[in-house]
Amino acid sequence: MASAQRPNPVDPAWSPHVLVSRRLRDACVTNASRLSEQSTIESSSNNDPASIIPNNIVVHPLAQIALARSLCPQPPLDDGITGGGSSVSCDVHYSGMNVRLDPLERAAPHKIVVPFEDNDYTNGLGHATGLRGELNGAADVNLAEVRSSTWNAITALASLCDEVQEIDNTFQSQILPSIVLFSADDSLTPQPSQRIVSKTDVFDDDTQKGRESELLSRIGKFMPALQLASNGTARLRRLVKNMVCQLGGCATPAAVPFYYDGQQAEEDLTLNNSEGAAVKKAKSTQSPVFGEGVPMFRLGKAIGIALRLLITVDSAIASNEDLQHAWAMYKDVVMEWSEQKRSDDELDEEFESFERMMVQLDFSLMSSRSFIAAIEQNFDPRGRFQEAKYQVHEEVRHILTTLYAQNCERINTGDETTERLDCVGVYAMYVLYRHLLPPNVVPDAKLHKTLWSVFPAMCPIMNLYGPLHFLPREFMMLHAPYEAVRGCSADSSEIREAAAALVLKWDGSFKARADKLRLSALGWLAMADSELSPIIMEGYPRLDDTDDIVEGGNFTLASSLADIETASLYILHGVKIAHSASILLRGQLLTHKALGLEHDSGHISSMLSLIEVLKAVEKMLRVRRRSAVMALQRSALKMIASNILKIFEKVRSFVDQRSASTAQGARSIARISACLSTLEGILKGSSSFSPFRRHAIAISVAASLDPMILEDVISTDDLLAVESYLKDLNHFAAIEETLYHVCDCSFLYFYRDLFPAFVQSLYKSSQGSALTHTQSVLSALSDPERIISRVRHLDRSDSSGLTPSFCSYQSLVSKIIQEQYVAPICELIETDLRFAVYSKNLDSSKRNGNDRFAAGVRKLITAPPLYVCRRKIDVKAEIESYLEKTFYDLSTVSLNDCNNYTEMRSIANERFGLNLADPFLPDGSLDQGLDFIDMLRNLESFVSSYNYNMIEQNFVQRKA
């Protein structure tokens, strides 16, 4: 049941900027902060905060709260405002994340899911025989129970992986944009060129005070986003602990039979001596859930994703100077307010709850120690793994070594997708491995050297999110140094200099790589447009959920099925091209900005080409041929599932033969049979594959490939084929989501200083090109709206519903387009018109050159209107307005030029198709006689000097 909405304890009439700001100077607060950051403190009901604090030290009330929470075994996340807490149910704990948790598909973060279920044992009845059928020492193995245990384990692990993926999407779409764009307002934040020393040097005193007041107001509105981030990081820390213990639970299920964050002691189970001996003997003979040598790579990847998210959040908070400044001022204000309430004896429960929330946010989130808190958890609090002689660190080392090799193998190849981000998780797992190592065990020097040398040589710096970056070697020196290994230590400056040298070296080949990718994209666009056309798609068969793709079955049109496979390959190839373009573009932009390097002017056009490739792939698969992609999705998924099942037919045949005999290894055969049943049930059941089902398929595949049993059944080629099919299954099952994220150019918001160069290069390339891709680039410049619109702490306009940040970005982009694209075209046309009027005696070669120029410019004028950031830019209307205004203003200055401007209007209509309005000014003035313009300029003198002859209808000068 979700918690009830609680009122906000903060008085709405309270104005933060009127309170006196001061800093926390109490050393005990700092000490309590460090204590509360530790996550391995053993709880005890006898611990009293007062007994730990020395008598001669005065402790602030907030410090006492922090110290009390540091002694709590599982500090509740209930902040007194929005609810939530790890000590309550899973749904309530995670309610702040706006993600619905289905209890049937979720494992509680504070509960380690046990693969084996023994109701008698969990209820404390103390029976020697349970569902396992092993506690009485019987030799017979309950094979039905092995299958049930295998299914339970697959469900538990798939639930954990699914939840990590869901949290990843939530962080990418909600939490990280809010933190990174906390000060996303051009009127509040200095421009990048102004940030030389500090922001206090940019503003004067009055402006600085106004800025601090604005920051205080903004951080107050930002509190719900901080609570959301805090709940998310706490959830990730629990999931990391859960998944690491799951690694041990699968290998030694008896080591963690009933572990609920150490809150349920097994001493509560009353067993007599004989029963206890039987239980201990049974524990020592239990076999692993998935068999010996079955690695949990999918679970290891989920651990890496969770740790990577924690690293990203820490980096986002630590690198945001405005957020740190605002939080420091906000803490001072709250402390001042707290002291005032205590002195007036007006402290109430709601304000104490607000104080607890502040302490929790400061210690768990704003200290940028979420990652450290996650890896410093006690993953074996009662020594069960040690008692079972299970080495968790070896399992983690094996998983990270394999994942690292797989990722590095695909980097800088055409098959690369998310391997660089996955490597960040691998480095985080290495820090976890170093933490899990016993004090008497030496770290793997070879592994450390490999991590130091292989990936950093291919990617010395990479993108986490937006402007956040990750340097592998710098991360290793900070969290897992190993100076005993020669050549694997350096300071931060040396690491960045080496990274800058590599980036400058690769700049020489950037243009060639971008051109090659563009040519590949052009060829793919032509073939994909043909293969996915509606006429071709009408001849393809439709595969329903009940249809099976088998030889000799219902479908005999092998050629049609081959066409479906060909069309599916084109879709996947387009996704890979988009991945390659996105990786190359993001890397080029991030490396130069993070390392302080200047962009080569010749690379601007190459970066525009990559942007065009991304938007062209998106338009082809999500707009132009979207119906074909959606129609092919079901059939393609069905074919991929059929291909996976064909590979496992030999495994099923082998298992059936062994099951019919009385051979040894019956338990392993039963476990493999259960995995195959799960695999067949999911693949044959439906052509819709949710993330949970895809994780269950991957875990079932890994668990069924027991190297001890199936050594001669599955070949290496079969394993590689299955791995490729699983990757294609993930792409096709979430094709819309994949295309959305891959082709998204929201990251361009953080490189706004390059926008003038982008638009200027776009204008130059559009003149000499037969086709214009201006709208594609402008669509990419409009993508930042996706993240700016999620900044909830900024006020929105009542009429448009837009934030000031988006309005500022909208004005910035429109101004750049006007100055760098529309204005040059206007000036070019005006110059050409003047040249045509004042230089009539031209030879034929020059006139032909002017004709070619007119054709190129006319293409830009007659192009459809441009749309960017919800605004319409009609280039033709802008040019007409500019020329009309210019011609009118200059005609009023010199009426003798009216005939020339009239001729210019005629030429503009003939050559460029511009319809310019006539200003209706006189063609000129006469030197003799009365000038109408002069008369109007001095009307009083004219009236006094002239009379009007009504007969002849003219003016007559008066006699003196």
mmCIF file of N, CA and C in Angstrom, residues 798-856:
data_model
loop_
_atom_site.group_PDB
_atom_site.id
_atom_site.type_symbol
_atom_site.label_atom_id
_atom_site.label_comp_id
_atom_site.label_asym_id
_atom_site.label_seq_id
_atom_site.Cartn_x
_atom_site.Cartn_y
_atom_site.Cartn_z
ATOM 1 N N ASP A 798 2.391 30.097 -17.837
ATOM 2 C CA ASP A 798 0.995 29.642 -17.770
ATOM 3 C C ASP A 798 0.408 29.439 -19.163
ATOM 4 N N SER A 799 0.831 30.230 -20.115
ATOM 5 C CA SER A 799 0.252 30.158 -21.460
ATOM 6 C C SER A 799 0.867 29.039 -22.294
ATOM 7 N N SER A 800 2.193 29.004 -22.365
ATOM 8 C CA SER A 800 2.864 28.026 -23.230
ATOM 9 C C SER A 800 3.292 26.760 -22.493
ATOM 10 N N GLY A 801 3.437 26.828 -21.178
ATOM 11 C CA GLY A 801 3.897 25.671 -20.418
ATOM 12 C C GLY A 801 5.373 25.379 -20.582
ATOM 13 N N LEU A 802 6.146 26.345 -21.087
ATOM 14 C CA LEU A 802 7.577 26.159 -21.313
ATOM 15 C C LEU A 802 8.362 26.748 -20.141
ATOM 16 N N THR A 803 9.510 26.152 -19.883
ATOM 17 C CA THR A 803 10.380 26.647 -18.823
ATOM 18 C C THR A 803 11.223 27.804 -19.350
ATOM 19 N N PRO A 804 11.703 28.678 -18.456
ATOM 20 C CA PRO A 804 12.608 29.745 -18.911
ATOM 21 C C PRO A 804 13.853 29.195 -19.598
ATOM 22 N N SER A 805 14.301 28.028 -19.154
ATOM 23 C CA SER A 805 15.482 27.439 -19.765
ATOM 24 C C SER A 805 15.225 27.097 -21.222
ATOM 25 N N PHE A 806 14.073 26.505 -21.496
ATOM 26 C CA PHE A 806 13.781 26.156 -22.887
ATOM 27 C C PHE A 806 13.542 27.406 -23.730
ATOM 28 N N CYS A 807 12.870 28.405 -23.164
ATOM 29 C CA CYS A 807 12.658 29.651 -23.913
ATOM 30 C C CYS A 807 13.991 30.309 -24.244
ATOM 31 N N SER A 808 14.929 30.276 -23.296
ATOM 32 C CA SER A 808 16.247 30.834 -23.545
ATOM 33 C C SER A 808 16.967 30.058 -24.639
ATOM 34 N N TYR A 809 16.882 28.731 -24.597
ATOM 35 C CA TYR A 809 17.512 27.917 -25.631
ATOM 36 C C TYR A 809 16.835 28.143 -26.984
ATOM 37 N N GLN A 810 15.531 28.275 -26.968
ATOM 38 C CA GLN A 810 14.789 28.517 -28.209
ATOM 39 C C GLN A 810 15.221 29.836 -28.856
ATOM 40 N N SER A 811 15.360 30.880 -28.037
ATOM 41 C CA SER A 811 15.798 32.171 -28.566
ATOM 42 C C SER A 811 17.233 32.107 -29.069
ATOM 43 N N LEU A 812 18.076 31.367 -28.366
ATOM 44 C CA LEU A 812 19.465 31.241 -28.783
ATOM 45 C C LEU A 812 19.573 30.587 -30.158
ATOM 46 N N VAL A 813 18.868 29.480 -30.356
ATOM 47 C CA VAL A 813 18.937 28.777 -31.641
ATOM 48 C C VAL A 813 18.352 29.634 -32.766
ATOM 49 N N SER A 814 17.238 30.285 -32.489
ATOM 50 C CA SER A 814 16.621 31.133 -33.526
ATOM 51 C C SER A 814 17.537 32.285 -33.908
ATOM 52 N N LYS A 815 18.186 32.884 -32.939
ATOM 53 C CA LYS A 815 19.106 33.987 -33.229
ATOM 54 C C LYS A 815 20.286 33.521 -34.073
ATOM 55 N N ILE A 816 20.821 32.345 -33.732
ATOM 56 C CA ILE A 816 21.959 31.830 -34.503
ATOM 57 C C ILE A 816 21.545 31.544 -35.943
ATOM 58 N N ILE A 817 20.363 31.000 -36.144
ATOM 59 C CA ILE A 817 19.904 30.695 -37.505
ATOM 60 C C ILE A 817 19.679 31.982 -38.291
ATOM 61 N N GLN A 818 19.137 32.985 -37.637
ATOM 62 C CA GLN A 818 18.929 34.255 -38.327
ATOM 63 C C GLN A 818 20.256 34.889 -38.736
ATOM 64 N N GLU A 819 21.237 34.826 -37.834
ATOM 65 C CA GLU A 819 22.512 35.495 -38.102
ATOM 66 C C GLU A 819 23.405 34.707 -39.052
ATOM 67 N N GLN A 820 23.412 33.393 -38.933
ATOM 68 C CA GLN A 820 24.364 32.582 -39.684
ATOM 69 C C GLN A 820 23.778 31.914 -40.918
ATOM 70 N N TYR A 821 22.461 31.926 -41.057
ATOM 71 C CA TYR A 821 21.853 31.239 -42.209
ATOM 72 C C TYR A 821 20.987 32.185 -43.031
ATOM 73 N N VAL A 822 20.022 32.844 -42.400
ATOM 74 C CA VAL A 822 19.093 33.692 -43.146
ATOM 75 C C VAL A 822 19.766 34.988 -43.582
ATOM 76 N N ALA A 823 20.484 35.653 -42.654
ATOM 77 C CA ALA A 823 21.109 36.938 -42.981
ATOM 78 C C ALA A 823 22.123 36.838 -44.129
ATOM 79 N N PRO A 824 22.992 35.821 -44.150
ATOM 80 C CA PRO A 824 23.903 35.730 -45.311
ATOM 81 C C PRO A 824 23.182 35.559 -46.639
ATOM 82 N N ILE A 825 22.083 34.811 -46.646
ATOM 83 C CA ILE A 825 21.324 34.647 -47.891
ATOM 84 C C ILE A 825 20.733 35.992 -48.325
ATOM 85 N N CYS A 826 20.199 36.745 -47.359
ATOM 86 C CA CYS A 826 19.629 38.055 -47.698
ATOM 87 C C CYS A 826 20.691 38.995 -48.268
ATOM 88 N N GLU A 827 21.826 39.049 -47.628
ATOM 89 C CA GLU A 827 22.896 39.933 -48.098
ATOM 90 C C GLU A 827 23.425 39.484 -49.455
ATOM 91 N N LEU A 828 23.474 38.172 -49.664
ATOM 92 C CA LEU A 828 23.975 37.660 -50.937
ATOM 93 C C LEU A 828 23.029 38.017 -52.076
ATOM 94 N N ILE A 829 21.728 37.891 -51.835
ATOM 95 C CA ILE A 829 20.753 38.220 -52.872
ATOM 96 C C ILE A 829 20.747 39.722 -53.141
ATOM 97 N N GLU A 830 20.832 40.523 -52.082
ATOM 98 C CA GLU A 830 20.861 41.974 -52.283
ATOM 99 C C GLU A 830 22.083 42.390 -53.100
ATOM 100 N N THR A 831 23.233 41.787 -52.780
ATOM 101 C CA THR A 831 24.443 42.108 -53.543
ATOM 102 C C THR A 831 24.301 41.692 -55.001
ATOM 103 N N ASP A 832 23.710 40.542 -55.244
ATOM 104 C CA ASP A 832 23.529 40.066 -56.613
ATOM 105 C C ASP A 832 22.576 40.971 -57.373
ATOM 106 N N LEU A 833 21.516 41.442 -56.738
ATOM 107 C CA LEU A 833 20.571 42.332 -57.409
ATOM 108 C C LEU A 833 21.227 43.661 -57.753
ATOM 109 N N ARG A 834 22.001 44.211 -56.859
ATOM 110 C CA ARG A 834 22.690 45.461 -57.150
ATOM 111 C C ARG A 834 23.694 45.275 -58.291
ATOM 112 N N PHE A 835 24.365 44.137 -58.252
ATOM 113 C CA PHE A 835 25.331 43.858 -59.305
ATOM 114 C C PHE A 835 24.635 43.737 -60.661
ATOM 115 N N ALA A 836 23.444 43.136 -60.655
ATOM 116 C CA ALA A 836 22.712 42.966 -61.914
ATOM 117 C C ALA A 836 22.224 44.300 -62.466
ATOM 118 N N VAL A 837 21.892 45.251 -61.601
ATOM 119 C CA VAL A 837 21.359 46.534 -62.059
ATOM 120 C C VAL A 837 22.470 47.477 -62.493
ATOM 121 N N TYR A 838 23.533 47.524 -61.702
ATOM 122 C CA TYR A 838 24.580 48.510 -61.968
ATOM 123 C C TYR A 838 25.662 47.998 -62.923
ATOM 124 N N SER A 839 25.639 46.735 -63.277
ATOM 125 C CA SER A 839 26.642 46.184 -64.196
ATOM 126 C C SER A 839 25.921 45.439 -65.304
ATOM 127 N N LYS A 840 25.339 46.191 -66.198
ATOM 128 C CA LYS A 840 24.536 45.566 -67.252
ATOM 129 C C LYS A 840 25.383 45.090 -68.424
ATOM 130 N N ASN A 841 26.537 45.650 -68.586
ATOM 131 C CA ASN A 841 27.388 45.280 -69.715
ATOM 132 C C ASN A 841 28.354 44.181 -69.288
ATOM 133 N N LEU A 842 27.857 42.958 -69.231
ATOM 134 C CA LEU A 842 28.679 41.817 -68.827
ATOM 135 C C LEU A 842 28.859 40.886 -70.002
ATOM 136 N N ASP A 843 29.993 40.177 -70.012
ATOM 137 C CA ASP A 843 30.191 39.175 -71.047
ATOM 138 C C ASP A 843 29.368 37.940 -70.713
ATOM 139 N N SER A 844 29.280 37.021 -71.639
ATOM 140 C CA SER A 844 28.405 35.847 -71.483
ATOM 141 C C SER A 844 28.867 34.922 -70.378
ATOM 142 N N SER A 845 30.185 34.789 -70.184
ATOM 143 C CA SER A 845 30.684 33.869 -69.161
ATOM 144 C C SER A 845 30.243 34.316 -67.777
ATOM 145 N N LYS A 846 30.309 35.621 -67.519
ATOM 146 C CA LYS A 846 29.876 36.109 -66.214
ATOM 147 C C LYS A 846 28.381 35.942 -66.026
ATOM 148 N N ARG A 847 27.628 36.144 -67.099
ATOM 149 C CA ARG A 847 26.172 35.964 -66.965
ATOM 150 C C ARG A 847 25.832 34.510 -66.689
ATOM 151 N N ASN A 848 26.552 33.572 -67.333
ATOM 152 C CA ASN A 848 26.306 32.164 -67.044
ATOM 153 C C ASN A 848 26.640 31.834 -65.597
ATOM 154 N N GLY A 849 27.722 32.412 -65.071
ATOM 155 C CA GLY A 849 28.058 32.189 -63.665
ATOM 156 C C GLY A 849 26.975 32.703 -62.749
ATOM 157 N N ASN A 850 26.403 33.872 -63.096
ATOM 158 C CA ASN A 850 25.317 34.411 -62.281
ATOM 159 C C ASN A 850 24.082 33.528 -62.350
ATOM 160 N N ASP A 851 23.844 32.942 -63.502
ATOM 161 C CA ASP A 851 22.699 32.039 -63.623
ATOM 162 C C ASP A 851 22.868 30.820 -62.720
ATOM 163 N N ARG A 852 24.078 30.268 -62.671
ATOM 164 C CA ARG A 852 24.310 29.126 -61.789
ATOM 165 C C ARG A 852 24.159 29.537 -60.325
ATOM 166 N N PHE A 853 24.628 30.711 -59.989
ATOM 167 C CA PHE A 853 24.456 31.203 -58.628
ATOM 168 C C PHE A 853 22.976 31.347 -58.288
ATOM 169 N N ALA A 854 22.210 31.908 -59.224
ATOM 170 C CA ALA A 854 20.778 32.096 -58.979
ATOM 171 C C ALA A 854 20.074 30.765 -58.765
ATOM 172 N N ALA A 855 20.477 29.737 -59.522
ATOM 173 C CA ALA A 855 19.848 28.425 -59.357
ATOM 174 C C ALA A 855 20.139 27.842 -57.979
ATOM 175 N N GLY A 856 21.397 28.031 -57.501
ATOM 176 C CA GLY A 856 21.736 27.513 -56.180
ATOM 177 C C GLY A 856 21.005 28.224 -55.068
#
